[in-house]
XYZ file of N, CA and C in Angstrom:
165
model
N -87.131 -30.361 112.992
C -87.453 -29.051 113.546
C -86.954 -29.007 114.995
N -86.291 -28.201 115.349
C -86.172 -27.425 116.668
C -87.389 -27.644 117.548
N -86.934 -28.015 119.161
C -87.939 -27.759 119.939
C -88.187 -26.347 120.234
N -87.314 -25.620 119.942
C -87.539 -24.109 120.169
C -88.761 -23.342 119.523
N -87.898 -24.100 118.178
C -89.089 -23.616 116.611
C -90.361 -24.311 116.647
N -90.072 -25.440 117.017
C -91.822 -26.034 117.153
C -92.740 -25.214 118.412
N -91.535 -24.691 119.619
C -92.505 -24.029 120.682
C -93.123 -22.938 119.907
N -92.411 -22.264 119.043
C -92.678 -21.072 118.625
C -93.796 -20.524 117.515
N -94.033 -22.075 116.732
C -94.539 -22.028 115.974
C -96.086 -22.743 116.562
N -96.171 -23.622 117.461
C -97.356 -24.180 118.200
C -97.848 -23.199 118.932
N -97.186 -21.985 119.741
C -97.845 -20.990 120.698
C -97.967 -19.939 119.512
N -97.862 -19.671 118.198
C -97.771 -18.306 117.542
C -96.823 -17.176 118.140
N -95.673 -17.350 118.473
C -94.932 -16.607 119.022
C -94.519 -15.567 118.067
N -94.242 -16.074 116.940
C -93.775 -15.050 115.664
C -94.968 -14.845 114.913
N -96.167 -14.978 115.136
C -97.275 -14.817 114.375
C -97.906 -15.429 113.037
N -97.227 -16.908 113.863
C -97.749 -17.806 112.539
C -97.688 -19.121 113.717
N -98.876 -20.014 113.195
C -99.333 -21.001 113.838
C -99.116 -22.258 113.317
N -98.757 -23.571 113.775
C -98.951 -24.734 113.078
C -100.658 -25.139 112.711
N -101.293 -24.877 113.328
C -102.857 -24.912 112.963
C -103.577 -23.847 111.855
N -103.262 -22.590 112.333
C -103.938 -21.285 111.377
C -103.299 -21.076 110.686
N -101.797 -21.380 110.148
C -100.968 -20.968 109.535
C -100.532 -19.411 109.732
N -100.802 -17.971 108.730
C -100.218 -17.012 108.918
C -101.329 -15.869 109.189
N -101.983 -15.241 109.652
C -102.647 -14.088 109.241
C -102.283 -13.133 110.408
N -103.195 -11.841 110.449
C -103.297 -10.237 110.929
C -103.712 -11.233 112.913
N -104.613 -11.845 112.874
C -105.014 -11.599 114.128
C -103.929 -12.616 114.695
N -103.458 -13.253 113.973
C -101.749 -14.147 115.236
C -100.801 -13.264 115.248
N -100.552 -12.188 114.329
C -100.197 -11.381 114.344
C -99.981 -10.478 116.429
N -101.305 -10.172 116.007
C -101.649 -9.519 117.359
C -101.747 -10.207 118.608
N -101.636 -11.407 118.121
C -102.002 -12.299 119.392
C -100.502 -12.413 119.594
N -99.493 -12.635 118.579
C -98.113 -12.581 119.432
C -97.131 -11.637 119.842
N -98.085 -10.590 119.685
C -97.901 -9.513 120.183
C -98.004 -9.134 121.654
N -99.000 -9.812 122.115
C -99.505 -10.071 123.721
C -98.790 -11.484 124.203
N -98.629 -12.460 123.432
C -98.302 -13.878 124.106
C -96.895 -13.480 124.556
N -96.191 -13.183 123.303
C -94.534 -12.916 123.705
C -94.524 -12.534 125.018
N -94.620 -11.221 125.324
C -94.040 -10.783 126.562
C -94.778 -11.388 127.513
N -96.033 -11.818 127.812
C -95.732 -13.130 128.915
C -95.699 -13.826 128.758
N -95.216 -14.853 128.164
C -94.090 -16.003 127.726
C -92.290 -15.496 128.598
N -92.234 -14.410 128.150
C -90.962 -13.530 128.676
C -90.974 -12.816 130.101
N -92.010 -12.654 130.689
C -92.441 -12.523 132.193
C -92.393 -13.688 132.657
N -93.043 -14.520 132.542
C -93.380 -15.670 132.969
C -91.970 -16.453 133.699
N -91.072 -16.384 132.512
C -89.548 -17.091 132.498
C -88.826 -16.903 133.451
N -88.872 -14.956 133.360
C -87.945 -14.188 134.315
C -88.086 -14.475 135.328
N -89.795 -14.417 135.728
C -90.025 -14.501 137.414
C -89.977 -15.680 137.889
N -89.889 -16.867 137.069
C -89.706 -17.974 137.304
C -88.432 -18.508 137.618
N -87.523 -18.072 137.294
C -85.997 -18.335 136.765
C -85.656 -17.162 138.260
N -86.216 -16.016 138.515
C -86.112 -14.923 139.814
C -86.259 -16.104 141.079
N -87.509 -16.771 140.854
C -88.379 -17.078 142.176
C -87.480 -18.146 142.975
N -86.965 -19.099 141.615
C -86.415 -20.394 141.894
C -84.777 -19.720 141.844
N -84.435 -18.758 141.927
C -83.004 -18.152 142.594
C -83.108 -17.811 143.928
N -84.335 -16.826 143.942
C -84.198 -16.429 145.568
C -84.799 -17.623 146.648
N -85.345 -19.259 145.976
C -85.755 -20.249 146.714
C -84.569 -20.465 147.290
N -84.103 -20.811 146.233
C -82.529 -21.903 146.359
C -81.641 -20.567 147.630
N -81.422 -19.340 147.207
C -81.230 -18.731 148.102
C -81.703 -18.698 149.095
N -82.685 -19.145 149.743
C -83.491 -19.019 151.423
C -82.490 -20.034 151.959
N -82.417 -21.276 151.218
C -82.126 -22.852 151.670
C -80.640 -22.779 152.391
């Protein structure tokens, strides 16, 4: 397995879990995780551009 696919599948990113397997409420939960998972990245990947930029 992919470290991608294992991230994806350990956080419920696609709405299925290595623990709970598949249902309605991972559903919804990766509905909310995704996009900050995807905030998180940006501003991270932003912060550590405009660091390196101060230097």
């Amino acid at each position: 397995m992919y470290p991608s696919a294992f991230r994806a599948s350990a956080y419920g990113v696609y709405g299925e879990s290595i623990l709970f397997g598949k249902n309605k409420y991972l559903y919804y939960y990766s509905l909310v995780v995704t996009p900050i998972i995807f905030a998180s990245l940006f501003l991270g990947a932003a912060f550590y551009l405009r660091l390196k930029k101060m230097r």
